[in-house]
Tab-separated table of C-alpha atoms in Angstrom:
chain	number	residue	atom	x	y	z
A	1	UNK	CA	-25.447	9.421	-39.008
A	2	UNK	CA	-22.255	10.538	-39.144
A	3	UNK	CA	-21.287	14.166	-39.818
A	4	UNK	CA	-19.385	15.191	-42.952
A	5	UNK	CA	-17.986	18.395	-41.013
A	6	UNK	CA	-17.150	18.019	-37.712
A	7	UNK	CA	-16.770	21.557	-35.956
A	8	UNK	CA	-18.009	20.220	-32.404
A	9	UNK	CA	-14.681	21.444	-30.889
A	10	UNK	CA	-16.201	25.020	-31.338
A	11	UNK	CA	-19.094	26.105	-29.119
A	12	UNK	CA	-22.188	27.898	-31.096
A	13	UNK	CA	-23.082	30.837	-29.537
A	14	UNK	CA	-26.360	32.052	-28.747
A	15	UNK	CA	-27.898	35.255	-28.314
A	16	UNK	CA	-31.342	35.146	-25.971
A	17	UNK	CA	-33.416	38.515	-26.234
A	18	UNK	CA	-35.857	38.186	-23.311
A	19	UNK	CA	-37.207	41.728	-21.238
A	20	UNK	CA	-38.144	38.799	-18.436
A	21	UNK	CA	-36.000	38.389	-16.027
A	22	UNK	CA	-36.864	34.278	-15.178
A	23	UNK	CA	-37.346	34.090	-18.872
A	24	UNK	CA	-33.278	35.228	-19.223
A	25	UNK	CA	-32.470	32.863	-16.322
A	26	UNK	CA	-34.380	29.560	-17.912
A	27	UNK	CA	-33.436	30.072	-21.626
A	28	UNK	CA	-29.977	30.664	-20.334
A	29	UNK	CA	-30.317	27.381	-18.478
A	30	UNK	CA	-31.622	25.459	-21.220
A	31	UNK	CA	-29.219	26.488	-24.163
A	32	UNK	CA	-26.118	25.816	-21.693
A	33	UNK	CA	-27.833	22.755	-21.035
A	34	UNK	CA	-27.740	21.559	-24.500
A	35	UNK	CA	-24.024	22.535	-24.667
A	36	UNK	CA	-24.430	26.619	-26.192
A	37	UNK	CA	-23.089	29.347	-24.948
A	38	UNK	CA	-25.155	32.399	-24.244
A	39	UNK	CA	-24.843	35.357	-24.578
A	40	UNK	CA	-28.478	37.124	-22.578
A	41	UNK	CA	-29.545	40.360	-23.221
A	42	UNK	CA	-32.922	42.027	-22.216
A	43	UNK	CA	-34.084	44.197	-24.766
A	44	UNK	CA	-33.839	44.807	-28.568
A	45	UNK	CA	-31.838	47.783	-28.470
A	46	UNK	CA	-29.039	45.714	-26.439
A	47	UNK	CA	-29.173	42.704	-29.108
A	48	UNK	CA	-28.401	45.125	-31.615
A	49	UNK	CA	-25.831	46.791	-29.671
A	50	UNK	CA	-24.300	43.551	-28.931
A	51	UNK	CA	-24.089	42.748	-32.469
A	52	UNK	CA	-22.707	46.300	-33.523
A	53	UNK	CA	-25.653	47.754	-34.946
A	54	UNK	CA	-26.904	50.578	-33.413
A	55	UNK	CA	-30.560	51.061	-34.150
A	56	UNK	CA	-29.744	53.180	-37.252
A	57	UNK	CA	-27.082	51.012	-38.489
A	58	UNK	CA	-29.455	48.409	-38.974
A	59	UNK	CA	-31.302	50.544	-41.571
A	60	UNK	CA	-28.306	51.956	-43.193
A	61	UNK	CA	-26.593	48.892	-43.844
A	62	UNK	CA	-28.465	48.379	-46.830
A	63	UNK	CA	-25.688	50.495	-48.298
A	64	UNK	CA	-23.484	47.405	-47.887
A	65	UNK	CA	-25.581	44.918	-49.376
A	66	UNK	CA	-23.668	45.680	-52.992
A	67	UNK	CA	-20.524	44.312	-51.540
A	68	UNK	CA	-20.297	40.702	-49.632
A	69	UNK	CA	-21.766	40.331	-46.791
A	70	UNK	CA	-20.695	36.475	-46.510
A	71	UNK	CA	-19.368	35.723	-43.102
A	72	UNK	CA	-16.508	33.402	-44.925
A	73	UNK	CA	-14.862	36.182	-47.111
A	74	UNK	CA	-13.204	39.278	-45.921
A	75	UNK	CA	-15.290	41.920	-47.779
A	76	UNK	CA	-15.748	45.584	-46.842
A	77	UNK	CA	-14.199	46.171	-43.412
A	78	UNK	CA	-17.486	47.705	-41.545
A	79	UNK	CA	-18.888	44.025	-42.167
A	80	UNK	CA	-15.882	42.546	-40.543
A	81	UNK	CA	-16.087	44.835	-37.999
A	82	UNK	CA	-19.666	44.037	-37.433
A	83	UNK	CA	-18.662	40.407	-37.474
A	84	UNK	CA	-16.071	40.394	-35.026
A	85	UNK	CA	-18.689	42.618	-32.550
A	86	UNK	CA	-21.575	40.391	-32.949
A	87	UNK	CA	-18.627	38.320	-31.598
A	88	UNK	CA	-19.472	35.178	-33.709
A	89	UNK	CA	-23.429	34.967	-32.672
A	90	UNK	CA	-24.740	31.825	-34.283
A	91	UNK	CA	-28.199	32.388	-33.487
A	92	UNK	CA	-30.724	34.456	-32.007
A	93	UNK	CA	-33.767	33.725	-29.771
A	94	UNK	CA	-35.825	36.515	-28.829
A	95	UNK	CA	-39.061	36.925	-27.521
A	96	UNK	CA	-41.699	38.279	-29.201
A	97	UNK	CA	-43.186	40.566	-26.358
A	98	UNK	CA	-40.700	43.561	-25.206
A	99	UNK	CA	-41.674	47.029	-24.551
A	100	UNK	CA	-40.175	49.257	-27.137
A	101	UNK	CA	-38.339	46.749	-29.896
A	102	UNK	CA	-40.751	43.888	-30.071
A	103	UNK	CA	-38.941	40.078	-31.187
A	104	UNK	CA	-40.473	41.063	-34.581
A	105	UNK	CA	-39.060	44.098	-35.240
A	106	UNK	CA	-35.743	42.746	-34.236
A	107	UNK	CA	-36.116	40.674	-37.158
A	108	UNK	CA	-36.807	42.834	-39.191
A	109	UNK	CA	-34.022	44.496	-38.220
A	110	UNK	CA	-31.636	41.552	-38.637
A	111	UNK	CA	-33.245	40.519	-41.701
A	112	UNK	CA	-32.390	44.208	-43.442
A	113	UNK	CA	-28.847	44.137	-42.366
A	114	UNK	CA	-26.219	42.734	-44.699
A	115	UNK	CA	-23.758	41.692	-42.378
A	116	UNK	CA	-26.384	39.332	-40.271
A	117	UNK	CA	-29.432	38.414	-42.397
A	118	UNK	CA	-27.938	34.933	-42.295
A	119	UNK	CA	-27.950	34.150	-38.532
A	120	UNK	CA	-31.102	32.480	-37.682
A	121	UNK	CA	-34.167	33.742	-35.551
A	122	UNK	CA	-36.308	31.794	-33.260
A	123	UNK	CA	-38.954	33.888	-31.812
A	124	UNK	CA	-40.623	32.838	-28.959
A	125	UNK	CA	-43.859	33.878	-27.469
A	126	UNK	CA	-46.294	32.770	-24.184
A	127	UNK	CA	-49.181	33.567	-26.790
A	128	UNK	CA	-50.447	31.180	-29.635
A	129	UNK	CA	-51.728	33.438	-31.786
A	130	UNK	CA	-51.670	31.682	-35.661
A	131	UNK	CA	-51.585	35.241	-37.418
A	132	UNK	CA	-48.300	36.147	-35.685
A	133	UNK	CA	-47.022	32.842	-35.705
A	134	UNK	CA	-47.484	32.695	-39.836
A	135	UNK	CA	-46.215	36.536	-40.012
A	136	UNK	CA	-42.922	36.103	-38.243
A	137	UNK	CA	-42.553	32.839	-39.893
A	138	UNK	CA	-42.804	34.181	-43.653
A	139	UNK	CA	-40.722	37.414	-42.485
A	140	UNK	CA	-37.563	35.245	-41.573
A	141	UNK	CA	-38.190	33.350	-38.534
A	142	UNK	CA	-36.424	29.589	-38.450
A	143	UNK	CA	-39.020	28.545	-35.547
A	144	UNK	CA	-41.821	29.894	-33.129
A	145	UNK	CA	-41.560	28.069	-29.971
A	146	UNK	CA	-44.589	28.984	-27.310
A	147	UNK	CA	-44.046	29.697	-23.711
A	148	UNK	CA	-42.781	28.306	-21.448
A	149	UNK	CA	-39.784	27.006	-23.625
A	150	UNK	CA	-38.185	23.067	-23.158
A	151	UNK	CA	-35.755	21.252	-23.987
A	152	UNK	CA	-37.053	19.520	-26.198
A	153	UNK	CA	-37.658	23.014	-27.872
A	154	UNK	CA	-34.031	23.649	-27.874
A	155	UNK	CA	-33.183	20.550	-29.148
A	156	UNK	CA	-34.803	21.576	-32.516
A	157	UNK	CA	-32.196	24.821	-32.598
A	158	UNK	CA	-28.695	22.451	-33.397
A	159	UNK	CA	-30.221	21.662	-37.183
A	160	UNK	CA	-30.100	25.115	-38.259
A	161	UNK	CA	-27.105	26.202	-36.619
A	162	UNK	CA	-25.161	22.899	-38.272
A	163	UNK	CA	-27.051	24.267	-41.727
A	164	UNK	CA	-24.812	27.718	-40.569
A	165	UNK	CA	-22.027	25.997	-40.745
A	166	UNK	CA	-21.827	24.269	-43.891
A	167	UNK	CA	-23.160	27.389	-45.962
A	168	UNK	CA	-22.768	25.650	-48.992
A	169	UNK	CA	-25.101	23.348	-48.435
A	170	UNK	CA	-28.834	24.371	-50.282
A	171	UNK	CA	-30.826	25.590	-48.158
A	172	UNK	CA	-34.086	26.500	-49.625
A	173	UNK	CA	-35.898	24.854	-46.666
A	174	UNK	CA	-38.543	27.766	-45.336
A	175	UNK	CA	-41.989	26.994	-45.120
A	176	UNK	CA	-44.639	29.243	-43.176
A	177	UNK	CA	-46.456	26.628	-41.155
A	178	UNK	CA	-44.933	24.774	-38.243
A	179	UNK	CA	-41.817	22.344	-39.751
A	180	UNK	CA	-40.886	19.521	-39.099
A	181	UNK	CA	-36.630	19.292	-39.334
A	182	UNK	CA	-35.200	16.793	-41.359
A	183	UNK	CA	-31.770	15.595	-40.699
A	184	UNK	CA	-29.391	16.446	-43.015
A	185	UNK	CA	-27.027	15.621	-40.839
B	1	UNK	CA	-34.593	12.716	10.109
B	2	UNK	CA	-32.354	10.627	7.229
B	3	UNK	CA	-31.633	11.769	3.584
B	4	UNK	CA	-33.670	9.362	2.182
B	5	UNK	CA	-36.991	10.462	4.227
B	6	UNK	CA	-36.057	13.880	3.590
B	7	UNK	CA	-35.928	13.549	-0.342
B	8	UNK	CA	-39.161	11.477	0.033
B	9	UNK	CA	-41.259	14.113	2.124
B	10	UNK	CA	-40.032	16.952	-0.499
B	11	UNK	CA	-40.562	14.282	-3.383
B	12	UNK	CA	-44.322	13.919	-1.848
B	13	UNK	CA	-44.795	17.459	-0.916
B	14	UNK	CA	-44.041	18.921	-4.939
B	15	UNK	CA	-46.624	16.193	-5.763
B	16	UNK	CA	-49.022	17.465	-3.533
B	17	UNK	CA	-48.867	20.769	-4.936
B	18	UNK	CA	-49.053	18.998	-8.386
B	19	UNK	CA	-52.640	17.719	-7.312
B	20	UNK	CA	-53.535	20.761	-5.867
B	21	UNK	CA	-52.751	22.361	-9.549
B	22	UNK	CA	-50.872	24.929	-7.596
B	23	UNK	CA	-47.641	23.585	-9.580
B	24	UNK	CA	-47.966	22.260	-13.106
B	25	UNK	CA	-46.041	20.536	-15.203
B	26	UNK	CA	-43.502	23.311	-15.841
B	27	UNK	CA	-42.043	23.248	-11.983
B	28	UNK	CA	-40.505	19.684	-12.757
B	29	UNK	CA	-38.491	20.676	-16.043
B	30	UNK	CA	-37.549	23.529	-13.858
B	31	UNK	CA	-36.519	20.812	-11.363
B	32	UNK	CA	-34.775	18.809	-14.077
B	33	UNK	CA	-32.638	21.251	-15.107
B	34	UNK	CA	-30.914	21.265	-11.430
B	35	UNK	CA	-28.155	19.492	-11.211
B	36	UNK	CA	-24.554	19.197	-9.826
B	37	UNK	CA	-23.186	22.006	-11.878
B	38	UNK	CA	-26.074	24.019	-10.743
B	39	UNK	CA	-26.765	23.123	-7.380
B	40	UNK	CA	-29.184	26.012	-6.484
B	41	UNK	CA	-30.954	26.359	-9.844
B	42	UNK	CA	-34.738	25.579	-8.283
B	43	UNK	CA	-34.135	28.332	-5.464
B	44	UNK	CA	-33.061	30.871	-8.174
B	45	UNK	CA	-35.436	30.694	-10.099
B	46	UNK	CA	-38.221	30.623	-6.904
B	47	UNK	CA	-36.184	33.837	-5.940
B	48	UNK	CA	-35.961	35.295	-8.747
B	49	UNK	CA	-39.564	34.732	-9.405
B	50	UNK	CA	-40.696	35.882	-6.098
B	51	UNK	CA	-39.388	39.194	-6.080
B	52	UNK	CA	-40.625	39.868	-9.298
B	53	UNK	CA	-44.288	38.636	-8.743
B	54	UNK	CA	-44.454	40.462	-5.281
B	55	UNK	CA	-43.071	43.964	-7.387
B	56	UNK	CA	-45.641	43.772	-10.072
B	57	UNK	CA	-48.754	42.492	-7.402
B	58	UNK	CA	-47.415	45.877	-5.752
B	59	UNK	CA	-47.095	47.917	-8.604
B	60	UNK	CA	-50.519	46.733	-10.388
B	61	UNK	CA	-51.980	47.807	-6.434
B	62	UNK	CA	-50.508	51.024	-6.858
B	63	UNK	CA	-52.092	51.267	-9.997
B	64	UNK	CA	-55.830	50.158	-9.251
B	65	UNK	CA	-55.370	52.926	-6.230
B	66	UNK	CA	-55.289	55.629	-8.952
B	67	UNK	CA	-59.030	57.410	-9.836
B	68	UNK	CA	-58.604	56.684	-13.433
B	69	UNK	CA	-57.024	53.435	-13.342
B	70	UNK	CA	-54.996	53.249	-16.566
B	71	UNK	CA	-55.299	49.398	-18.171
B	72	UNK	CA	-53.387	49.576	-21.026
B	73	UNK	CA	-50.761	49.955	-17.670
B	74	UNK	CA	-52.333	47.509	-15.768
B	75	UNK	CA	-51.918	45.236	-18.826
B	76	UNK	CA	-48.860	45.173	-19.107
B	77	UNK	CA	-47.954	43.905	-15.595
B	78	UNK	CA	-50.586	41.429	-16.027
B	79	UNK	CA	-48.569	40.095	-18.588
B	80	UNK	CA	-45.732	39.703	-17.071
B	81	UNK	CA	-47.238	38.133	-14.055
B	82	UNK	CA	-48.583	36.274	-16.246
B	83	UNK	CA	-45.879	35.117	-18.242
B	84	UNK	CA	-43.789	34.770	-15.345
B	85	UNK	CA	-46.243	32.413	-13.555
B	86	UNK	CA	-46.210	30.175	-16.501
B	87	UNK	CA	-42.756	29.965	-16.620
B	88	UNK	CA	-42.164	28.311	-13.403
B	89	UNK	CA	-45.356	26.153	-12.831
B	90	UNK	CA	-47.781	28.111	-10.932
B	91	UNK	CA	-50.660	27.144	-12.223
B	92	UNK	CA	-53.403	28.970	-9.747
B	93	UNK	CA	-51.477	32.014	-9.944
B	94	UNK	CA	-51.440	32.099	-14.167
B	95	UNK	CA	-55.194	31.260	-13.594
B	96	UNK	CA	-55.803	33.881	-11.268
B	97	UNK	CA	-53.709	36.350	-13.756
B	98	UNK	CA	-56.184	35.560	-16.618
B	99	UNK	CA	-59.374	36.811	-14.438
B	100	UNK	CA	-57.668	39.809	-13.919
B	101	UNK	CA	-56.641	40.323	-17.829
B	102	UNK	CA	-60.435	39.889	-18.596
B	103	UNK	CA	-61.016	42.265	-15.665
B	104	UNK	CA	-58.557	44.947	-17.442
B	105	UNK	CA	-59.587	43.977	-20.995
B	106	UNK	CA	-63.467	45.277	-20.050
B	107	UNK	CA	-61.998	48.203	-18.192
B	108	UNK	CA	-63.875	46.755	-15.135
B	109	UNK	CA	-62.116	48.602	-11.771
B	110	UNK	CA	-64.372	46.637	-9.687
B	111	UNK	CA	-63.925	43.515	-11.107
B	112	UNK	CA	-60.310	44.391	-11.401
B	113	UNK	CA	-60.305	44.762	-8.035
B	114	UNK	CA	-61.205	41.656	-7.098
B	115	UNK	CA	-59.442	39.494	-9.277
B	116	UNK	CA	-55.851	41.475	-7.494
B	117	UNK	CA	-57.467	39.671	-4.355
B	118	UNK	CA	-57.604	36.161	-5.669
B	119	UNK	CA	-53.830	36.737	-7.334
B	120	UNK	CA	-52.487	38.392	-3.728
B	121	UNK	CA	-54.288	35.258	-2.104
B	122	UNK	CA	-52.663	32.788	-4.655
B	123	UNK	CA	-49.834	34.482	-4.677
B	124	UNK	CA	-49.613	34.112	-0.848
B	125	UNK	CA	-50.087	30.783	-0.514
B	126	UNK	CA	-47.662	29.849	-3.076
B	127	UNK	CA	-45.001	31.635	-1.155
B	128	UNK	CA	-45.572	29.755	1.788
B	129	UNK	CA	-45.798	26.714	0.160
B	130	UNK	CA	-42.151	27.477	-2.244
B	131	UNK	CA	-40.726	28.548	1.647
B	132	UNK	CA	-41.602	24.918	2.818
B	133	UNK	CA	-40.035	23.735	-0.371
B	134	UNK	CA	-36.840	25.366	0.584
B	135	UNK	CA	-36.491	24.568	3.451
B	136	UNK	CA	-36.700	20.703	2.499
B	137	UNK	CA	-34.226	21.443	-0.325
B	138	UNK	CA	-31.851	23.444	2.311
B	139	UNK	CA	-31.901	20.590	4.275
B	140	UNK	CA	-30.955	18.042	2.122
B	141	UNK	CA	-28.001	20.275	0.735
B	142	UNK	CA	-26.882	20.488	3.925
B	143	UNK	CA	-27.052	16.423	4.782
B	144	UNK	CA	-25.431	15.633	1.853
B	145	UNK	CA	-22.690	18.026	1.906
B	146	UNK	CA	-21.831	16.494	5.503
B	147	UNK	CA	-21.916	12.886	4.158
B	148	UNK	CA	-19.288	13.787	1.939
């Protein structure tokens, strides 16, 4: 099972999106657990600050989208600059439930913009509701984990940020009921 | 009384609350992730989770005191009481939070009424119960820090 790219020396970093406060403190707890570091944030509007888009840049980055927005190549220097504030975020967590900027339209959001369409979103949510699930799912979601989150949960995260790292790789993987990962490590 | 007896009586008094179903499943991954690089995790989180329940029991209160209560309000907080409940194992509590959700969702100021009485009461005893919990855990800190 050994891995062709070995890039264990650098630390994925994780950015939780969680408006509850014990929410913050256990997803925090369970991603530095499993070795991430985290970067916690309680709204939508902060995520997207933290990443450099301000809650219109998100919409007017479709401008961009004609030039690269590949994280590997130096293209247009407002996506570098948006790289280098999202300060290499690997992933993002949210949950779905915030007042104002719900988990879903933070997708969305991500999802539009050219410079981090890539990084992968897990929602998470303390409600199984299928219909939401299957929407956020089909809109861009890697995984839906229900509430309260484990480890085991987290566990399932590594897979798609190792898929981040070796973009070259095919990854026409999505499917809009709950997956099961394969290994392609 | 020894380390040993002390880690026993907590060890038995978690599982009591286990059987009682005030404490699911959830308190012992909450447990799990304590360790020696996070020494104090379980009596964070029980902070943490304390102040915030006692806030929103206060604030959904406030809220039922009003003439025209507003729910859409009142359902938010019940959410988060909710939702926080879950998250660290108290099982009563999350129970107690769904009556009053039904409550809300039927506009029902009455029955909302009394279902805030059942989650103070819950609420309550949990507290007393998490102090006791504490205390064990205080005490064992403080054993084992002197052994060493």
């Amino acid at each position: 099972m050994g891995m062709a790219i070995d890039r264990d020396d650098t630390q994925f970093h994780v950015l939780a999106v969680d408006d509850s406060l014990i929410d913050r403190k256990l997803i925090e707890r369970l991603l530095k657990t499993s070795s991430f570091q985290v970067t916690a944030v309680d709204s939508g509007s902060k995520a997207l600050e933290f990443l450099g888009l301000n809650n219109n840049d998100a919409d007017d980055d479709e401008e961009y989208e004609q030039r690269d927005s590949n994280t590997e190549s130096v293209s247009s220097d407002e996506d570098q600059d948006h790289q280098d504030l999202g300060l290499g975020v690997n992933l993002i967590i949210t949950d779905y439930c915030m007042p104002g900027m719900t988990g879903y339209d933070l997708l969305k959001k991500i999802k539009k913009s050219s410079s981090f369409k890539d990084i992968p979103v897990v929602i998470m949510s303390s409600e199984n509701i299928p219909s939401r699930i299957n929407r956020c799912l089909e809109d861009g979601a890697e995984e839906f984990f229900l509430k309260p989150v484990q480890l085991s949960d987290v566990n399932k995260l590594r897979p798609h940020l190792m898929k981040g790292r070796s973009k070259d790789i095919d990854s026409s993987h999505k499917t809009t009921s709950t997956r099961l990962i394969t290994s392609g490590n | 009384m020894d380390l040993a007896a002390l880690k026993t009586q907590l060890k038995n008094f978690v599982q009591s609350m286990f059987e009682e179903g005030v404490l699911d499943n959830q308190f012992s991954q909450i447990q799990a992730l304590q360790d020696s690089t996070n020494p104090n995790f379980v009596e964070e989180v029980i902070t943490l989770f304390c102040n915030d329940a006692e806030r929103i029991i206060n604030e959904i209160n406030r809220n039922l005191g009003y003439q025209n209560v507003d729910f859409s309000n009142l359902d938010s907080y019940v959410h988060q009481l909710k939702g926080s409940s879950s998250s660290i194992g108290a099982n009563r509590l999350k129970l107690a939070c769904a009556n009053l959700r039904q409550a809300s969702d039927e506009r029902n100021k009455e029955g909302c009424l009394q279902a805030l009485q059942l989650i103070t009461c819950e609420y309550c005893l949990l507290r007393r119960k998490f102090q006791a919990l504490l205390h064990l855990e205080r005490s064992i800190v403080e054993l084992e820090t002197n052994q060493k």
